[in-house]
Coordinates of C-alpha atoms in Angstrom, one line a residue:
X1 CA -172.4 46.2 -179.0
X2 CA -173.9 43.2 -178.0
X3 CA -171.5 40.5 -176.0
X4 CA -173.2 36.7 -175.3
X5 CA -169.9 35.8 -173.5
X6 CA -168.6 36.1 -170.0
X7 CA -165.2 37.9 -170.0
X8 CA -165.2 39.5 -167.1
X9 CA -166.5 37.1 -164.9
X10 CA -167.4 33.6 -163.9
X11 CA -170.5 32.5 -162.6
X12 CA -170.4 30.3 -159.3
X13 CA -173.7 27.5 -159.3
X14 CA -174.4 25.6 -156.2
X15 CA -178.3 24.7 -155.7
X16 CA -179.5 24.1 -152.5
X17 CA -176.3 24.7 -150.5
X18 CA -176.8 25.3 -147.1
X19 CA -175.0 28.6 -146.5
X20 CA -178.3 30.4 -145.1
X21 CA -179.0 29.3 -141.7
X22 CA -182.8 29.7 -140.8
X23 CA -183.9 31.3 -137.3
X24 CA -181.0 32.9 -136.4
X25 CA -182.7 35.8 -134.7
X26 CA -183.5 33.0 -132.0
X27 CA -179.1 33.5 -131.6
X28 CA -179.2 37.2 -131.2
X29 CA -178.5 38.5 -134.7
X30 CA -180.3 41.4 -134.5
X31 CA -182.2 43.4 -132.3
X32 CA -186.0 44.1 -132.5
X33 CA -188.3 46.7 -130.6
X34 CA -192.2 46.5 -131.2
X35 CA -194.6 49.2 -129.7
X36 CA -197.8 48.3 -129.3
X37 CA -199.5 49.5 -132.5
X38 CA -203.4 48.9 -132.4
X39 CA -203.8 47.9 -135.7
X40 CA -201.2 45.0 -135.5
X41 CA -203.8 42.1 -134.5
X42 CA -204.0 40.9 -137.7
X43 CA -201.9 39.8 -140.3
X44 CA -200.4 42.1 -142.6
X45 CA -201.1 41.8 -146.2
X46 CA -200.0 43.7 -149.5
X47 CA -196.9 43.3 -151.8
X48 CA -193.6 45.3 -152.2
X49 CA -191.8 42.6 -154.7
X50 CA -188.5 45.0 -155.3
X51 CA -187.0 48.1 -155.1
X52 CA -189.6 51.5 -155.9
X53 CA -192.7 48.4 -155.8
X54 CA -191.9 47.1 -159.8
X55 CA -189.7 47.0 -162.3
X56 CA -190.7 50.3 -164.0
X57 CA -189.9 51.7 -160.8
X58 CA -193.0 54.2 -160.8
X59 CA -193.3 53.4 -156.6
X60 CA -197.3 53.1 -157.4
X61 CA -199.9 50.8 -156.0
X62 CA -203.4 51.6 -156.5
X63 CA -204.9 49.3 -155.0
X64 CA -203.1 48.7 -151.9
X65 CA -202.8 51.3 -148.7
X66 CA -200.2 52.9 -146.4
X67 CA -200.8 53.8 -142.8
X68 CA -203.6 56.7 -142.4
X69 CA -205.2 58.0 -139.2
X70 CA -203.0 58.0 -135.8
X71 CA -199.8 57.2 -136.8
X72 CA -197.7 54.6 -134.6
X73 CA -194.6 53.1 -134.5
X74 CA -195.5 49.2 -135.5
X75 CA -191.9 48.1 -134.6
X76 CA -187.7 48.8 -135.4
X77 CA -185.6 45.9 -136.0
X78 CA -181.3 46.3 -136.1
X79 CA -179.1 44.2 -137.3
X80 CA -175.6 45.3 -138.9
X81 CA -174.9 48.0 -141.6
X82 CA -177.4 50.4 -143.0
X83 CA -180.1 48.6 -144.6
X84 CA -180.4 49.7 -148.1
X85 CA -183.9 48.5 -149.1
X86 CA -186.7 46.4 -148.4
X87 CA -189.0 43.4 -150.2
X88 CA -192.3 42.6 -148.9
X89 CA -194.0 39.6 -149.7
X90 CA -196.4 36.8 -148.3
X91 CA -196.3 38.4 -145.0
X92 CA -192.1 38.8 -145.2
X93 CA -189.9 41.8 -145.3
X94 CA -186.7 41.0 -147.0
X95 CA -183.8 42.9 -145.7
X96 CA -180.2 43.9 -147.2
X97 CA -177.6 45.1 -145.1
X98 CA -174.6 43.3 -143.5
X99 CA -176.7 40.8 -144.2
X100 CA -179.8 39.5 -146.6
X101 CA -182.6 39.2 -143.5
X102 CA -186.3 37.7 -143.9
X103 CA -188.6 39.2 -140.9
X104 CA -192.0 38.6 -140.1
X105 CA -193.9 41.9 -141.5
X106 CA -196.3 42.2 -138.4
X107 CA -193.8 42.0 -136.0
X108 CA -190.3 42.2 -137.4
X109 CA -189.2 38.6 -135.6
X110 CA -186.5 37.6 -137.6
X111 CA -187.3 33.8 -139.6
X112 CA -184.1 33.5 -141.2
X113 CA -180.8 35.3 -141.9
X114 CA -178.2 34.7 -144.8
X115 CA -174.7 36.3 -144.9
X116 CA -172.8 36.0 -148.4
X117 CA -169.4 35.1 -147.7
X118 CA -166.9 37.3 -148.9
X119 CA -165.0 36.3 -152.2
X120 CA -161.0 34.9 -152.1
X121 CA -159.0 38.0 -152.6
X122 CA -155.1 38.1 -152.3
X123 CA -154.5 40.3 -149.8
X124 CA -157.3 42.6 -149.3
X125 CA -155.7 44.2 -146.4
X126 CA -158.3 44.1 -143.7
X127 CA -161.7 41.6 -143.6
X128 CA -164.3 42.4 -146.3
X129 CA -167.9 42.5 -145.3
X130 CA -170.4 41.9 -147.4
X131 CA -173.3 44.7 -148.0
X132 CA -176.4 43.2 -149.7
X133 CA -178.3 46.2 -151.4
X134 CA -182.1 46.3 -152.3
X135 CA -183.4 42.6 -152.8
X136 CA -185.8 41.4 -155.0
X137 CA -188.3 38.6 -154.8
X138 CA -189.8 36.7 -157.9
X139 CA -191.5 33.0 -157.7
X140 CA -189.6 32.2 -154.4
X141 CA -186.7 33.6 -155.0
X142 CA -184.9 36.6 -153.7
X143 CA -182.2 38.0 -155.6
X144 CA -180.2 41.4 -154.6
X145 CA -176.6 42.0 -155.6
X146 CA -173.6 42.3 -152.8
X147 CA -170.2 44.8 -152.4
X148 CA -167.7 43.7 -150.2
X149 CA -165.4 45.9 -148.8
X150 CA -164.0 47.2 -145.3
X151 CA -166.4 47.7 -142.7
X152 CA -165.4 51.8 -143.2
X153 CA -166.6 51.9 -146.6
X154 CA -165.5 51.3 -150.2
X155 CA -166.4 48.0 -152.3
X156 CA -163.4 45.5 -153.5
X157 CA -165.6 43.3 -155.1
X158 CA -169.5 42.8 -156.0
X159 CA -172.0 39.7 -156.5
X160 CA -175.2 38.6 -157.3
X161 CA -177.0 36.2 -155.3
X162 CA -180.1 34.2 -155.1
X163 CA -181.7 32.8 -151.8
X164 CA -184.6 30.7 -151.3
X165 CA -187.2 33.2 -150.0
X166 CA -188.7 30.6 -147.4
X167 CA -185.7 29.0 -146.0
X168 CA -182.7 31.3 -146.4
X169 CA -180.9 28.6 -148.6
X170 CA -178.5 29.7 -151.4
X171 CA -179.3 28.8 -154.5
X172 CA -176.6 30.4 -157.0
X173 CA -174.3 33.0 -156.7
X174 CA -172.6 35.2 -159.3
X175 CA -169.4 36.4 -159.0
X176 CA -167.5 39.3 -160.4
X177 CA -163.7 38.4 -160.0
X178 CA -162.5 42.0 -158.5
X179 CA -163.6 43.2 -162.0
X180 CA -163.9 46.4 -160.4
X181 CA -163.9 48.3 -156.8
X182 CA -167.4 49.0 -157.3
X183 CA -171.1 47.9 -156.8
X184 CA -173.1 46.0 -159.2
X185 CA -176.4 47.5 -159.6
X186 CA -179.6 46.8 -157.5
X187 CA -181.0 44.5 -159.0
X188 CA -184.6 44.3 -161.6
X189 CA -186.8 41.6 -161.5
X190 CA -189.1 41.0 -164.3
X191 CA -190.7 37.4 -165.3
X192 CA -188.0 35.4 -165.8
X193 CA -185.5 37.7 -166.3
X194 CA -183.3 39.4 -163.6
X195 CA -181.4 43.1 -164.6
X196 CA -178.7 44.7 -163.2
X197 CA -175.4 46.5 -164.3
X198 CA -171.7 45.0 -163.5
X199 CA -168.9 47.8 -163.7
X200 CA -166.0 47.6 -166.0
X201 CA -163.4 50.0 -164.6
X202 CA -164.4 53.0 -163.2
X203 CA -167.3 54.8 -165.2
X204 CA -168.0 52.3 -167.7
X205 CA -170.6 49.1 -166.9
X206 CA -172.1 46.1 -169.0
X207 CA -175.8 46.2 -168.6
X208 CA -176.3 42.0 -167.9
X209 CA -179.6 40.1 -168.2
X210 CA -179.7 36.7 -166.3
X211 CA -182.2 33.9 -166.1
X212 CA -183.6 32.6 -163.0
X213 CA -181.2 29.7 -162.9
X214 CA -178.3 32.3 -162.8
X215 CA -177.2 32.0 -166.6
X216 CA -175.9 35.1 -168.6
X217 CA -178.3 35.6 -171.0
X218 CA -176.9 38.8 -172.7
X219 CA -174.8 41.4 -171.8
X220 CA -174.3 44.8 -172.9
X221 CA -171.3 47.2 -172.4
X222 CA -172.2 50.8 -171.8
X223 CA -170.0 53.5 -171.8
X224 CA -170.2 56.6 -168.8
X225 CA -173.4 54.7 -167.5
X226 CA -175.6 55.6 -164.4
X227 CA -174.7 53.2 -161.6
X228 CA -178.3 52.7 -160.1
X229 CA -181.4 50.5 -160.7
X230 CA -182.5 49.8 -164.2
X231 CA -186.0 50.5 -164.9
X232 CA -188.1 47.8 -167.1
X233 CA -191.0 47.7 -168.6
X234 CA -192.8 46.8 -172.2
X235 CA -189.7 44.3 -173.3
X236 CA -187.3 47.2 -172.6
X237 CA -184.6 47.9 -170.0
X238 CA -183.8 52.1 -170.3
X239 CA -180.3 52.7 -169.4
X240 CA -179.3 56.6 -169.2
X241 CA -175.4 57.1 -170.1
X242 CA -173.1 59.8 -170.7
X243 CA -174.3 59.2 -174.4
X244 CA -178.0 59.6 -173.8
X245 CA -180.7 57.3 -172.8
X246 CA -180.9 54.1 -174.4
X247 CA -183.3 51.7 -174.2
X248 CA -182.3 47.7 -174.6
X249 CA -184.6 44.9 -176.1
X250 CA -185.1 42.6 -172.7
X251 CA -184.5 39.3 -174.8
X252 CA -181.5 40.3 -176.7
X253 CA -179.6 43.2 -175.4
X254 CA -179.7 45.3 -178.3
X255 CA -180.6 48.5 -178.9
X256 CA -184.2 49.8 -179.4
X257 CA -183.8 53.4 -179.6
X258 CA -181.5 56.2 -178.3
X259 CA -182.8 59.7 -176.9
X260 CA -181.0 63.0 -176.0
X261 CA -177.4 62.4 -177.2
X262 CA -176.3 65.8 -175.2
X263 CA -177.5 64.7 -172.2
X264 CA -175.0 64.5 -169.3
X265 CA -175.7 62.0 -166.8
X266 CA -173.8 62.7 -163.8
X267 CA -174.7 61.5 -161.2
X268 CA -178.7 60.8 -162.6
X269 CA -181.5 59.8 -160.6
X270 CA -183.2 57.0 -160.9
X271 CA -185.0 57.2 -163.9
X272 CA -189.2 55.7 -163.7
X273 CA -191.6 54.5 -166.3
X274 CA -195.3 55.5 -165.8
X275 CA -197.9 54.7 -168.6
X276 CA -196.1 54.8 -171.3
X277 CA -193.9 57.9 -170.4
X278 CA -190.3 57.6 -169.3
X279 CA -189.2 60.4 -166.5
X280 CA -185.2 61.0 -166.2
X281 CA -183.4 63.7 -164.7
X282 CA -180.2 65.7 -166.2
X283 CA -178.1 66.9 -163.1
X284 CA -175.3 69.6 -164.4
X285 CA -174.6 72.1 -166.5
X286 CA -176.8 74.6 -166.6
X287 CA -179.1 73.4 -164.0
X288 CA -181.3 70.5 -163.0
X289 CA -183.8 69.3 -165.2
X290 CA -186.5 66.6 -165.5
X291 CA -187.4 65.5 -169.1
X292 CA -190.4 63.7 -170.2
X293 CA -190.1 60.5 -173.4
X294 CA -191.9 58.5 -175.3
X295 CA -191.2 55.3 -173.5
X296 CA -191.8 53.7 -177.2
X297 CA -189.8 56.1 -179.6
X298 CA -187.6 58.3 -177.2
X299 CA -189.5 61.1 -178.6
X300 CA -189.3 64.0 -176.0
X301 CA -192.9 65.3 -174.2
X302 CA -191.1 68.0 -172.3
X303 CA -188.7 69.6 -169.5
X304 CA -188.6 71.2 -166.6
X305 CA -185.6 73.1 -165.6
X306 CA -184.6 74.4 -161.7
X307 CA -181.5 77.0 -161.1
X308 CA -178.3 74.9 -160.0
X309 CA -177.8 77.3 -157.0
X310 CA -181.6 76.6 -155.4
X311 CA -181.8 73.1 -156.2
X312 CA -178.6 71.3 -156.7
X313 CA -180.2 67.7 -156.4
X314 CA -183.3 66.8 -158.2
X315 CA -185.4 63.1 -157.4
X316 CA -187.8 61.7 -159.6
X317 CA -190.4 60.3 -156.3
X318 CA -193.4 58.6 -157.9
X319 CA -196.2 59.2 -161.0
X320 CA -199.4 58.7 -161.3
X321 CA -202.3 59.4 -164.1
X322 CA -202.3 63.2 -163.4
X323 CA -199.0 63.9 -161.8
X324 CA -195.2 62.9 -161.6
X325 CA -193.3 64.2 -158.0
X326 CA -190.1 64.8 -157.4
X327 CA -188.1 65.8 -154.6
X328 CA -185.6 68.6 -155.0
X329 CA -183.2 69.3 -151.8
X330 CA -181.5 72.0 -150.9
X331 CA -181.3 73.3 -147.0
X332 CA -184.9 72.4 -146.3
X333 CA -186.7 69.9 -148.2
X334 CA -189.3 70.2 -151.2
X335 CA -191.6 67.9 -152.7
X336 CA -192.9 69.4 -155.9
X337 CA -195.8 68.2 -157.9
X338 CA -196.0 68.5 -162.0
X339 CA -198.2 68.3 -164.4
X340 CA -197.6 64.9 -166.3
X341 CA -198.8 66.4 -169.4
X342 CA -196.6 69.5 -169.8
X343 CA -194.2 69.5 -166.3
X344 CA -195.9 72.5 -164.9
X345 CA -196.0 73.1 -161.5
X346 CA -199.3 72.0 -159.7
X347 CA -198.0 72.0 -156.2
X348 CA -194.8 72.1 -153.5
X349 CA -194.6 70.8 -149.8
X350 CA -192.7 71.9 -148.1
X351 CA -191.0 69.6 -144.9
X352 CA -188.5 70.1 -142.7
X353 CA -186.0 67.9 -143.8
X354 CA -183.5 67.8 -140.4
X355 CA -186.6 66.6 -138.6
X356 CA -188.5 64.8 -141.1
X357 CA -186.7 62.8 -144.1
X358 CA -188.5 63.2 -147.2
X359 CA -186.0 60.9 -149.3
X360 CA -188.0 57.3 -151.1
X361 CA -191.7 58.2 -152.5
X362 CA -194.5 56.0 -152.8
X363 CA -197.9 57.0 -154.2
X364 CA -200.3 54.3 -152.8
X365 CA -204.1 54.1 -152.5
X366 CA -204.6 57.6 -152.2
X367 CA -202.1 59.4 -150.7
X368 CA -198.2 60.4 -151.8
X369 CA -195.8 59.0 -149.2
X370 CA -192.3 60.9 -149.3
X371 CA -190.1 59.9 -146.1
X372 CA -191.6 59.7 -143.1
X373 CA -194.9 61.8 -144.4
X374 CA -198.0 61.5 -146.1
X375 CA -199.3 64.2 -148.4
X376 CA -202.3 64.8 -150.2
X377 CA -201.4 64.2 -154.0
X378 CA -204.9 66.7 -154.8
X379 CA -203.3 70.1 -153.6
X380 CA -200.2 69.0 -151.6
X381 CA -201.2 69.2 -148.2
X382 CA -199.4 67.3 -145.9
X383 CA -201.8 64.7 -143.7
X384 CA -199.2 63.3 -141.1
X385 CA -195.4 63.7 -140.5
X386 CA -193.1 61.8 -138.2
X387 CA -189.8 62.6 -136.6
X388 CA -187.5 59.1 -137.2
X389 CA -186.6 57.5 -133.8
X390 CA -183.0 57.6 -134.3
X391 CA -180.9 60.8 -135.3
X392 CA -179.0 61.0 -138.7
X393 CA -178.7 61.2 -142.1
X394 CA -179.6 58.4 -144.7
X395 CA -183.4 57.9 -143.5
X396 CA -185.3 57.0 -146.6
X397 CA -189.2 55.4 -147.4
X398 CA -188.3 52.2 -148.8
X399 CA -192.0 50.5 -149.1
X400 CA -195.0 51.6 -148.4
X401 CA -197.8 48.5 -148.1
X402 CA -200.6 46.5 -146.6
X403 CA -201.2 49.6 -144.2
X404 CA -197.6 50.1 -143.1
X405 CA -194.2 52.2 -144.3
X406 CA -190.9 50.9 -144.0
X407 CA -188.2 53.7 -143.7
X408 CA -184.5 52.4 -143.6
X409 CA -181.5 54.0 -142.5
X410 CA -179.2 53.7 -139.3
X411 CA -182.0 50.7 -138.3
X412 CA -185.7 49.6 -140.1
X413 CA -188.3 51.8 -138.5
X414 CA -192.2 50.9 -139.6
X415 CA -194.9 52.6 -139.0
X416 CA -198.5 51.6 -139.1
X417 CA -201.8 53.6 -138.7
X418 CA -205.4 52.9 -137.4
X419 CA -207.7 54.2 -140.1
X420 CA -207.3 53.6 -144.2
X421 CA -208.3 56.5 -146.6

């Protein structure tokens, strides 16, 4: 059921407020380290608009490159929080943490830095901090939604905002009223339409289409839904849910189709669209499985199941015209290569995942990029590996473009190289 109105929330317009302040890295916001990377003389180029590279989320560019050759640390930049995604665009890398940060992409300077402030709530109990997940940039704009909760984790309330991408300038901001303790979804930029998900409750979400000026343009309650990015592509937004996978008409709201009613979505990972072919993955009873549509119909291709007990987490990585990858973890990690046509297995890698995260794919030019290494989409043969800088968990590829990979976790680590394939 379609809903036009705006029950559970109010929308908040303020254009051209001043609440980003431009070159605050000058102040000592954050800290940046830069080796001396060879290959760093000029600028860099290439584009990384939003989360997994578009909004079909397929993390594919073919005609762009990641870092080949001798491998070298470009330069790390920390500011607050984990960082939870990256933009690149016009020579920028757009940040979300603590903060929603714009650095310079060839040498991680900061140019400007925007923190949201934190919404009036009676009584919160301790100071809410803002988190800005994955941002978005379309004509000038960068979008990303926000949780604010205690700096130890947990989200009281969630937002949507949009910043000028040159000057760090609000331009609107979206509010959710403490509709719920949890996230909105990252956000999915397409034209002039921007996607994401605002919870109602605990398991159930409207799926909300807004304009670039920050007005509602539909909305969409879905029952059980999967919390994560939307993928969009072809007019339609696809929206898995304890109900099966539905997929939304992009200009009204309203159902198109709906696919594999027995499905159980929970948790899902984020589901991609790659020519024409819709990839999501079914995590529960009796095992893990990745299942092949008709991104048109719904119709089902195929599936691929794995044994609950080897593989208890599956990730769909990246596609291209022969393959799809996914990522399946377990002790070690595995990244596994199928046939696009039937979901036989072409290929595994296997990479040690305590010393090298695999986590974020991104098959550009002609390699497959899955952490912090490159493998050889042909037969699966891994070209380069790097341990991350910093110890932890939560390392993940966020971009991969004009010749460098962005990996965010505990800080922003890049990486550049000195050849191209």
């Amino acid at each position: 059921m379609q809903q036009s109105s705006m029950e559970l929330s109010r929308r908040s317009f303020l254009t051209n407020t001043a609440v980003g302040l431009a070159g605050l890295g000058a102040l000592g916001h954050g800290s940046v380290r830069t080796a001396a990377a060879s290959n760093q003389s000029t600028p860099v180029q290439g584009e990384w608009p939003q989360y997994r590279a578009g909004p079909a989320h397929s993390a594919r560019l073919t005609d762009d490159t990641g870092p080949t050759g001798d491998i070298e640390q470009a330069w790390s930049t920390s500011h607050d929080r984990i960082h939870d995604g990256v933009a690149v665009i016009d020579q920028t890398v757009y940040v979300g943490g603590k903060e929603l940060i714009a650095v310079n992409a060839q040498n991680g300077q900061t140019r400007w830095s925007f923190e949201p402030a934190p919404p009036e709530i009676e009584d919160p109990g301790e100071p809410l901090i803002p988190d800005v997940d994955s941002p978005a940039v379309l004509d000038g704009t960068v979008y990303a939604s926000v949780g604010f909760g205690p700096y130890d984790g947990g989200t009281y309330d969630a937002a949507l905002i949009a910043v000028d991408a040159n000057t760090g300038k609000r331009r609107w901001r979206f509010d959710t009223d403490d509709a719920s303790s949890l996230r909105m979804a990252p956000v999915t930029v397409t034209d002039d339409t921007i996607v994401t998900s605002i919870p109602r409750g605990y398991n159930d979400r409207t799926v909300t289409a807004f304009t670039t000026d920050g007005e509602i343009r539909w909305q969409t309650p879905i029952d059980d839904m999967f919390s994560g990015a939307l993928p969009v592509t072809d007019g339609r937004v696809y929206v898995p849910s304890a109900a099966g996978v539905q997929a939304l008409d992009l200009e009204t709201g309203e159902t198109v189709w709906t696919a594999l009613p027995r499905v159980k979505f929970d948790p899902a990972a984020t589901p991609i669209v790659s020519d024409g072919t819709l990839f999501v993955a079914e995590e529960g009873e009796p095992g893990v499985t990745l299942i092949a549509l008709d991104a048109a119909t719904g119709a089902e291709y195929w599936r691929t199941a794995y044994a609950p007990d080897t593989y208890p987490n599956l990730r769909i990585g990246s596609a291209d015209e022969k393959q799809v990858y996914i990522h399946v973890n377990g002790i070690d990690a595995d990244v596994i290569a199928l046939d696009r046509t039937d979901g036989s297995e072409r290929w595994r890698a296997h990479v040690e995942q305590r010393d090298v995260p695999t986590d974020g794919f991104a098959r550009v030019g002609e390699l497959l990029y899955a952490g912090a290494s490159a493998i050889d989409p042909t037969d699966g043969t891994i070209v380069w590996e790097r341990q991350l800088p910093v110890t932890g968990y939560g390392w993940r590829l966020s971009a991969v473009t004009g010749g460098q990979a962005y990996l965010s976790g505990a800080e922003l680590v890049v990486f550049s190289g000195t050849g191209h394939p």
